[in-house]
Coordinates of C-alpha atoms and ligand atoms in Angstrom, one line a residue:
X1292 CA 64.2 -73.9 -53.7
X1293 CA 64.2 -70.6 -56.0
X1294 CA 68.2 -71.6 -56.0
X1295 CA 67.8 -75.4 -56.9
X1296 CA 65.6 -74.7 -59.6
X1297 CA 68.1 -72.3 -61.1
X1298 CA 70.3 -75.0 -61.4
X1299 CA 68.3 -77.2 -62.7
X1300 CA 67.3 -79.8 -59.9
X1301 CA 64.3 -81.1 -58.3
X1302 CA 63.3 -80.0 -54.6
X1303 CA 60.9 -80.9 -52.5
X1304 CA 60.4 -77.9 -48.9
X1305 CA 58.6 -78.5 -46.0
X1306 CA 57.2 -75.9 -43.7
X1307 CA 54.6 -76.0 -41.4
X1308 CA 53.6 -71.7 -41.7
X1309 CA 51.3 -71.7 -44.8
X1310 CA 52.6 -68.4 -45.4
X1311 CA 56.2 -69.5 -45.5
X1312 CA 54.8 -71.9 -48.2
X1313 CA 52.6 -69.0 -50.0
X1314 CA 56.2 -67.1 -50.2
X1315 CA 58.2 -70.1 -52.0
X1316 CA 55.1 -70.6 -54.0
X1317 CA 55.2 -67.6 -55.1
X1318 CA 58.8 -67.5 -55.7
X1319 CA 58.9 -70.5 -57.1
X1320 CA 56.0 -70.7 -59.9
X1321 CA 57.1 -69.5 -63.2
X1322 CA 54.4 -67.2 -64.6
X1323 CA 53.7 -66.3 -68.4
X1324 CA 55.8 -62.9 -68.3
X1325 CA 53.0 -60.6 -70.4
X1326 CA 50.0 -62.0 -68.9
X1327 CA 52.4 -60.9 -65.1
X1328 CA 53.0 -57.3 -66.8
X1329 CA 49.1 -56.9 -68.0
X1330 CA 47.8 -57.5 -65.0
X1331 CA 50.5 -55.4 -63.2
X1332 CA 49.8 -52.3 -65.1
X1333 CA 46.1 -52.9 -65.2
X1334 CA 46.3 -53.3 -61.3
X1335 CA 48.3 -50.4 -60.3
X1336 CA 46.7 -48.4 -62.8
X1337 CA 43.3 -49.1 -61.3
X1338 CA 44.9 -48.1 -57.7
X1339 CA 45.9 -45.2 -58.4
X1340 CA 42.8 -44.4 -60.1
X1341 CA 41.3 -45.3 -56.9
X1342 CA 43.2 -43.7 -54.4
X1343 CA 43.1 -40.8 -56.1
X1344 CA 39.2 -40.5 -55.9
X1345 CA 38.0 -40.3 -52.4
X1346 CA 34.4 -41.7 -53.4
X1347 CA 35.9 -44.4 -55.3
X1348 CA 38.2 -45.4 -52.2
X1349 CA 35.3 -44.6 -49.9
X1350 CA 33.1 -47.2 -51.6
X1351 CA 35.9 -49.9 -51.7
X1352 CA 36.6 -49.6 -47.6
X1353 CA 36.0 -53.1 -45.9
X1354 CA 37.3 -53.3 -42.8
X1355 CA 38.2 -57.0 -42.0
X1356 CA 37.4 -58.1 -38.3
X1357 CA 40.6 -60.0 -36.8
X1358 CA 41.3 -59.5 -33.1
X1359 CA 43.2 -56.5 -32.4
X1360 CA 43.5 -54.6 -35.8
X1361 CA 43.2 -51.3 -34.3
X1362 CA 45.8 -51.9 -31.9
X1363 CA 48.2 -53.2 -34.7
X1364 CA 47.7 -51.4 -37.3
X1365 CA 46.3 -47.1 -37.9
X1366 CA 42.9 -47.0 -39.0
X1367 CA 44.0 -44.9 -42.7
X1368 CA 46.7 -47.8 -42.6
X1369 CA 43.5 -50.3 -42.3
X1370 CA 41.2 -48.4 -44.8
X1371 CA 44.1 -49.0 -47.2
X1372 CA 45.2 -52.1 -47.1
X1373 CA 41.4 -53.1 -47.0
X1374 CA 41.3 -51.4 -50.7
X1375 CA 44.6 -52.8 -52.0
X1376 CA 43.3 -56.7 -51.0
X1377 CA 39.5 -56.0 -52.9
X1378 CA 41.6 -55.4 -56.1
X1379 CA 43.9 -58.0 -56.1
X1380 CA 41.5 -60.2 -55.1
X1381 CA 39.8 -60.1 -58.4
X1382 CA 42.8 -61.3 -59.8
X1383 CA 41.5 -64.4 -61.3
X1384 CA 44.8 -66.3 -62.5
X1385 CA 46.1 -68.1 -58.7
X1386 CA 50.0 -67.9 -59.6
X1387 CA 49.3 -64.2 -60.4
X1388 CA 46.9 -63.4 -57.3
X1389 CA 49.6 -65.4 -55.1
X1390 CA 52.2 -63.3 -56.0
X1391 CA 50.4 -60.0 -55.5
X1392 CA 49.4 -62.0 -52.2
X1393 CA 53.0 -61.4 -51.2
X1394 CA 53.4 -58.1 -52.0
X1395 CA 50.4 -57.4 -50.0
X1396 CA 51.9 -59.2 -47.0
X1397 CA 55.2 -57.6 -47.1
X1398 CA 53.2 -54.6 -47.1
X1399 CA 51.1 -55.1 -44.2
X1400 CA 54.3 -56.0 -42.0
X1401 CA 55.7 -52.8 -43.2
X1402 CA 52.9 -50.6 -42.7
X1403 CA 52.0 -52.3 -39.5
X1404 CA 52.6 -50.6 -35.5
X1405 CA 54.9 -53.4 -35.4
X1406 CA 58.1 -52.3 -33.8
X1407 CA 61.3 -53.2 -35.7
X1408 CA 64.5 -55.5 -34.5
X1409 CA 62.8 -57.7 -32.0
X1410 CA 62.4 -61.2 -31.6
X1411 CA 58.5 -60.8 -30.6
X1412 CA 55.7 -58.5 -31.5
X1413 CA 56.0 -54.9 -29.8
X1414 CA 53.8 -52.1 -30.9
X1415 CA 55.8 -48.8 -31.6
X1416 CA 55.8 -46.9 -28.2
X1417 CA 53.0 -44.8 -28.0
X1418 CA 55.1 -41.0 -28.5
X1419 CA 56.4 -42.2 -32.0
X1420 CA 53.5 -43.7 -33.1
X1421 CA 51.6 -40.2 -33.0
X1422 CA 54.0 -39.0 -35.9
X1423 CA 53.9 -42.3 -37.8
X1424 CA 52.0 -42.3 -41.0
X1425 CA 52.8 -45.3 -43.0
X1426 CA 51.7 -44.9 -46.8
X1427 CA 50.5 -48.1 -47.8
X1428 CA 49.7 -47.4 -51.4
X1429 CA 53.4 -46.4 -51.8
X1430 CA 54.5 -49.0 -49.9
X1431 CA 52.7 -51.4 -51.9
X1432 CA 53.4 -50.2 -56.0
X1433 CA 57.1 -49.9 -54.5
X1434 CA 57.4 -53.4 -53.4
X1435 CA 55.3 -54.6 -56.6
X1436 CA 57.7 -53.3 -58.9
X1437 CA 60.5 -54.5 -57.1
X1438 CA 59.2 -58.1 -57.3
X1439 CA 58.5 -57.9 -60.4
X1440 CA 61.7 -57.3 -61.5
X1441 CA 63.8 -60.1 -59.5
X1442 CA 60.8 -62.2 -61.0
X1443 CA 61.8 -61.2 -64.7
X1444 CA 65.1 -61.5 -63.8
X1445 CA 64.6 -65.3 -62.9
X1446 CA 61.7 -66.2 -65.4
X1447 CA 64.4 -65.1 -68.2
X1448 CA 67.0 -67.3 -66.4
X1449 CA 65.1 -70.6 -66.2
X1450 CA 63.9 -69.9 -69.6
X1451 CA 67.2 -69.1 -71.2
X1452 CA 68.4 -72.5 -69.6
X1453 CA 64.8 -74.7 -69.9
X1454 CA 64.6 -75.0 -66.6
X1455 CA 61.1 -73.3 -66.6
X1456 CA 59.3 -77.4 -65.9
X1457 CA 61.6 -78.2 -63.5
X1458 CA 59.9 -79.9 -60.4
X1459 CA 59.3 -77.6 -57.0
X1460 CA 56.7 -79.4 -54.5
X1461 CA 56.2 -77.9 -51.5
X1462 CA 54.6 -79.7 -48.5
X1463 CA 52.2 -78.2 -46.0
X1464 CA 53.7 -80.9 -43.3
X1465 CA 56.1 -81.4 -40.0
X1466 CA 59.5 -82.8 -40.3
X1467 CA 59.4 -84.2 -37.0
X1468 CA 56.8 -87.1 -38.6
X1469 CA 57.3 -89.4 -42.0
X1470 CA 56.3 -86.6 -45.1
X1471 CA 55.5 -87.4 -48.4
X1472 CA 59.3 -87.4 -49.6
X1473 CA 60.3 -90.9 -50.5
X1474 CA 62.7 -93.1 -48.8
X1475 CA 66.5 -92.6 -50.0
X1476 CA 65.5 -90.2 -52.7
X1477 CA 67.3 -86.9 -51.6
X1478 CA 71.0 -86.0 -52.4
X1479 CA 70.8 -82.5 -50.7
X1480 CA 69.1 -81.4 -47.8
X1481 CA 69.5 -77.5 -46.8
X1482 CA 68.0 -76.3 -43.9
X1483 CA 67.6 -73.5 -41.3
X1484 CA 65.2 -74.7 -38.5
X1485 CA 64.7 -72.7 -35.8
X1486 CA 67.1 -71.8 -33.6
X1487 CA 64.8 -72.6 -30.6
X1488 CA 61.7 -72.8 -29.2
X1489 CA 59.2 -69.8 -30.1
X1490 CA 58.4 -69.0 -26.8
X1491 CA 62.3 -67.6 -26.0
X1492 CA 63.9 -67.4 -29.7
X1493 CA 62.5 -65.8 -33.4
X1494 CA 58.3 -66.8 -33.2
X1495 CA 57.6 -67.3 -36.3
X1496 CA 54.3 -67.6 -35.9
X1497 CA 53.5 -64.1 -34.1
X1498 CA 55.8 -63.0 -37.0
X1499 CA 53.6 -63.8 -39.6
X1500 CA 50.2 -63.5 -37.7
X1501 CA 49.2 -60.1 -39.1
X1502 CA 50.1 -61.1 -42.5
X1503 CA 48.2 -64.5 -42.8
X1504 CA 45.1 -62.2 -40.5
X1505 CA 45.0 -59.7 -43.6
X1506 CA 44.8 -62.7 -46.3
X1507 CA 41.9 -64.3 -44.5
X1508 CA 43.8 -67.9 -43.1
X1509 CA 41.6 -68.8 -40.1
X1510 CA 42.7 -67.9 -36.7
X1511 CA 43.1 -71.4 -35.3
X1512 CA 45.9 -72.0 -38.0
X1513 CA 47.7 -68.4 -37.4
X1514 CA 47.5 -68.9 -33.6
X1515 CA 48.6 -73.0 -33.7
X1516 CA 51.9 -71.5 -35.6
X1517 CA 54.1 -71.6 -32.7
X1518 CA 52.8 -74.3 -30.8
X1519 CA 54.0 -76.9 -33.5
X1520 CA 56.8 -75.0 -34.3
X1521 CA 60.2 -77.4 -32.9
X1522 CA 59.7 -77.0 -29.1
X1523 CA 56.4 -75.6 -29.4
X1524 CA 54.6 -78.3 -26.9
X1525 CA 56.3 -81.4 -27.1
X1526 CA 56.8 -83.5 -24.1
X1527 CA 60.5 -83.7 -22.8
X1528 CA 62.1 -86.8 -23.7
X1529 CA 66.0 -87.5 -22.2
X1530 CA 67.0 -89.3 -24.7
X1531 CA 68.4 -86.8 -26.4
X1532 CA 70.6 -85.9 -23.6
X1533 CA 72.1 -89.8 -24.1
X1534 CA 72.9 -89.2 -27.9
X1535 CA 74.5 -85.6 -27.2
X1536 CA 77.2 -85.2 -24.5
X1537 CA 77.4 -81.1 -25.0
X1538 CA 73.4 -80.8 -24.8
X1539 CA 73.9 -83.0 -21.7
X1540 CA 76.2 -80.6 -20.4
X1541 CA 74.7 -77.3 -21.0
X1542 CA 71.1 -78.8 -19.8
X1543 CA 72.5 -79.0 -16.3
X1544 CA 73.8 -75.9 -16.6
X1545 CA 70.7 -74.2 -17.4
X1546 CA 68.6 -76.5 -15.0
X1547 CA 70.4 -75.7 -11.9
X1548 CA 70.3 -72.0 -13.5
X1549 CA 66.1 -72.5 -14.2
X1550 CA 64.7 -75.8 -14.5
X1551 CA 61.5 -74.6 -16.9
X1552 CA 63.9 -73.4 -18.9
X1553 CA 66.1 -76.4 -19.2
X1554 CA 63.0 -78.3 -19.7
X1555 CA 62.3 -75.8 -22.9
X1556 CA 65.7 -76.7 -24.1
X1557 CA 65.5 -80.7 -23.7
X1558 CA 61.6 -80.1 -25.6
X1559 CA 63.1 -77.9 -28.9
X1560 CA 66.4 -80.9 -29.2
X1561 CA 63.8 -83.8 -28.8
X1562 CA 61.9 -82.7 -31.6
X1563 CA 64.8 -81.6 -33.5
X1564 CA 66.2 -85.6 -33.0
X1565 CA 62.7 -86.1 -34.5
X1566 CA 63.4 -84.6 -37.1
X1567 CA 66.6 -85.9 -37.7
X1568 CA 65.1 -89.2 -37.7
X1569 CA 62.9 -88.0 -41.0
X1570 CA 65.9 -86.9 -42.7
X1571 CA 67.7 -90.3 -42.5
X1572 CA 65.0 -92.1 -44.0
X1573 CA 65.0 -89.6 -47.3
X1574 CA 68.2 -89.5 -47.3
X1575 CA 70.6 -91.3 -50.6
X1576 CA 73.7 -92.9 -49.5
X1577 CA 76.5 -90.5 -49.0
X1578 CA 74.0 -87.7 -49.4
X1579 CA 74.9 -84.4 -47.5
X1580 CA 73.2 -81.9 -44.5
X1581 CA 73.3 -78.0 -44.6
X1582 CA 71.9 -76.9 -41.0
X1583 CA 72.0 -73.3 -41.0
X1584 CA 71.8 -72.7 -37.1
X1585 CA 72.6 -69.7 -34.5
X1586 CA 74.3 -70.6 -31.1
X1587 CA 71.5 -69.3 -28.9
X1588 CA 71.9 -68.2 -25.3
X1589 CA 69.8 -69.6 -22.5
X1590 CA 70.3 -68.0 -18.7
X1591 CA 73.6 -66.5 -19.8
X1592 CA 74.6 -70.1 -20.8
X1593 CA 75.6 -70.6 -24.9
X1594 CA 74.2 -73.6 -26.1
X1595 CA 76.8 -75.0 -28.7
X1596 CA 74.1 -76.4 -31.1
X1597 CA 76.8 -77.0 -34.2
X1598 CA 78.4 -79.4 -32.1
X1599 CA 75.1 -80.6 -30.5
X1600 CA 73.9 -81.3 -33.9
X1601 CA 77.2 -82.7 -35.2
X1602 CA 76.8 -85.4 -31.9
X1603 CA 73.2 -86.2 -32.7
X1604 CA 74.1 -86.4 -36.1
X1605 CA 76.4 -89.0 -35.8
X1606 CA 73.9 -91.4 -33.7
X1607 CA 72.6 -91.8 -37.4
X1608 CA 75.7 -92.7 -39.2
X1609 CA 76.4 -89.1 -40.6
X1610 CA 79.7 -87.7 -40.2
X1611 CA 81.2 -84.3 -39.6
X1612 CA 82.2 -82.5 -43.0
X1613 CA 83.0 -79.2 -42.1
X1614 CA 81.4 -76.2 -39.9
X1615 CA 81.5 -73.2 -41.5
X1616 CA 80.9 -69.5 -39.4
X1617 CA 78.9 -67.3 -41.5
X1618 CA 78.7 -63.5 -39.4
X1619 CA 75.2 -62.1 -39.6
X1620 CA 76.3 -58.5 -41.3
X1621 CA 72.5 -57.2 -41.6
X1622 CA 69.9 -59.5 -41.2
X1623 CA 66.1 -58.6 -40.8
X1624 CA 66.4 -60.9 -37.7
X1625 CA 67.3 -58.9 -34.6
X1626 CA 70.3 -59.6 -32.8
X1627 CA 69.8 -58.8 -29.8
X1628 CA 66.7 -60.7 -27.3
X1629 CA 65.8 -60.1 -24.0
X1630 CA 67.3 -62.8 -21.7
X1631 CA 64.2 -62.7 -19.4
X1632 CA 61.8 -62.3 -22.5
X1633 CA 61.1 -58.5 -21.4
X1634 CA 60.6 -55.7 -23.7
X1635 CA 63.1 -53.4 -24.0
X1636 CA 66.0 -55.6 -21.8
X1637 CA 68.3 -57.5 -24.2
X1638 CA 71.4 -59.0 -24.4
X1639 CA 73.3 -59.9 -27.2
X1640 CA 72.8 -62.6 -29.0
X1641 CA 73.3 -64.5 -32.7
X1642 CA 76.1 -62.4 -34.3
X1643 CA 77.0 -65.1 -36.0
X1644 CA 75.7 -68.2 -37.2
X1645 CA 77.0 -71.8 -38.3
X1646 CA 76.4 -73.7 -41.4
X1647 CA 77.3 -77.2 -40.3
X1648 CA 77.7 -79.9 -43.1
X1649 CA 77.4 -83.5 -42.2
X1650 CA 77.5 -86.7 -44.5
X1651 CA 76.0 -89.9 -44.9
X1652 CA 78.3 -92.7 -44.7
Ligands
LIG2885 C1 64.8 -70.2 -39.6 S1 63.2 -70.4 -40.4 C2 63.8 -70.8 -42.0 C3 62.8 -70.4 -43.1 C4 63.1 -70.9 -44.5 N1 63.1 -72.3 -44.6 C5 64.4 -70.3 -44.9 O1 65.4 -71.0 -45.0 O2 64.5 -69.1 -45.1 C6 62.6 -71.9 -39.7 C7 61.3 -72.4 -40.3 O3 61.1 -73.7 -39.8 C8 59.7 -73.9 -39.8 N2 59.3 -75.0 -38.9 C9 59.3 -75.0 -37.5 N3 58.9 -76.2 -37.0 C10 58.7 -77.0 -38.1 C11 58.3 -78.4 -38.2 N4 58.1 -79.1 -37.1 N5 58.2 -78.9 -39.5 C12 58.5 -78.1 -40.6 N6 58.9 -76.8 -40.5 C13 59.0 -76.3 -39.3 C14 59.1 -72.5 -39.4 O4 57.8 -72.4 -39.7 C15 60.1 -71.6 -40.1 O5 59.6 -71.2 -41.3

């Protein structure tokens, strides 16, 4: 969405992980640039101030009650981070407060007992985390100024070329059911679902628990996250296994392999035809598909989703364009998962992933 509106056009996004949506907010929302630097320097001014006086910090300490805190995060980690939220949430302007909001979340994950490179959340094993001392203060004014430059960066671009008004709405609903996007209105559609379901692939929602914990979103939503993710709970449904000859393939593969698994499979592509579905409808006449998508593996079996995709694809009058292989050279996403879903085994997996590009006839 941040790259649409630097050129200029309209663009609806859809996610169901409100903090997926605070991020594009965030990036998204032009702010006045001197009212952005006021506050910044007023903020980490008054930080440092703080941190710097042990009765100030002292009086500032709240420690938020969310399950598990102490095991996630160390308690001067807590202490911290409890001080760095009670100042920015006085931050009265919302477009300002939710882009501190951001910073504070990429801080959190940072400074968390979360280990690094995995598909699930692992706490650092217990001989490192003695000797681990995050500083979250640092942390924080670091990633603070860093955002704030990429943001002058991009408030002088859209300014420079008037772009500043142009149109970003962002929908806190699930593509698998009719949104609020109009029928036949979109030329474009780029997307990178997930690559599976959350139980066995990236869980988004365990991903971001700790973050949207911190900034007070209420448990039922943080923990409903992966459950209504694609494959998250959805009933089986074969029809998918009609419309797509390769899924119908590797899903008897994998069943005579491990039927639960096979079953997880035939859920995540049911919901993804779902999807599908919703995209056809908002689709313009000879409108194009960007799926961003990894080739996952399943009991040793690769799944071939581009061409699963391409096949499912085609059931509603899109064809092929092209299929493009992107390697992944150093992405925060781990490569590597464990094939049984056990700490510490793992087999190799997304090295690469496939940007498939279909058309509306
Ligand atoms: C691979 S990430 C991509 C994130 C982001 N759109 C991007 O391109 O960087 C997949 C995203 O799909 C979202 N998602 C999963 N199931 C969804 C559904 N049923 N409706 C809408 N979004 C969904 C997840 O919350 C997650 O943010």
């Amino acid at each position: 969405m941040v790259e649409a509106k630097r050129r200029g056009l309209e663009s609806w996004g859809v996610d169901i992980n409100p903090l997926a949506r605070l991020i594009t907010k965030a990036k998204t929302t032009p702010i006045d640039l001197n009212r952005l630097e006021a506050t910044h320097d007023n903020l980490m001014e008054r930080l440092r101030n703080i941190f710097f006086d042990p009765k100030e910090f002292a009086k500032r300490v709240s420690i938020p009650k969310f399950f598990n805190i102490e095991y996630w995060f160390k308690p001067k980690v807590i202490e911290s981070l409890s001080v760095i939220k009670k100042e920015i949430m006085q931050i009265e302007d919302q477009d300002i407060l939710d882009f501190y909001k951001v910073v504070f979340s990429e801080t959190v994950r940072d400074c968390s007992n979360v280990r690094g490179g995995e598909f699930k959340l692992f706490r650092i094993p217990p001989e490192k985390l003695k000797n681990y001392n995050p500083n979250a203060l640092a942390t924080f004014l670091q990633k603070a100024e860093r955002n704030l430059k990429g943001f002058r960066d991009y408030f002088k671009e859209l300014s420079d070329k008037k772009y500043l008004d142009v149109h970003v709405r962002i929908l806190d609903e699930d593509t698998r059911f009719k949104t609020s996007i109009p029928d036949e209105s979109v030329d474009l559609i780029v997307t990178s679902p997930p690559y599976g379901d959350s139980k066995t692939t990236v869980a988004y929602g365990q991903y971001s628990r700790l973050s949207l914990q911190w900034l007070d979103f209420e448990d039922r939503i943080c923990r409903s996250i992966d459950r209504v993710s694609l494959g998250g709970n959805s009933p089986e449904d074969e029809t998918v296994l009609q419309v797509s000859k390769s899924l119908k393939r590797i899903w008897e593969e994998i069943k005579r392999r491990d039927n639960k698994r096979a079953s997880d499979v035939l859920s995540f592509y049911s919901d993804m035809f779902l999807c599908m579905e919703e995209l056809d409808r908002v689709m313009k006449e000879r409108g194009r598909i960007c799926f961003v998508i990894g080739n996952r593996t399943v009991k040793s079996v690769t799944i071939p989703t581009d061409e699963i995709l391409v096949e499912m694809f085609e059931r509603f009058g899109f064809g092929h364009r092209e299929t493009i292989i992107r390697d992944i050279p150093n992405k925060t996403m781990p490569l590597k998962n464990s094939p049984t879903n056990e700490p510490g085994k793992v087999e190799k997996t997304m090295w690469n992933e496939h940007i498939v590009i279909v058309e509306r006839r």
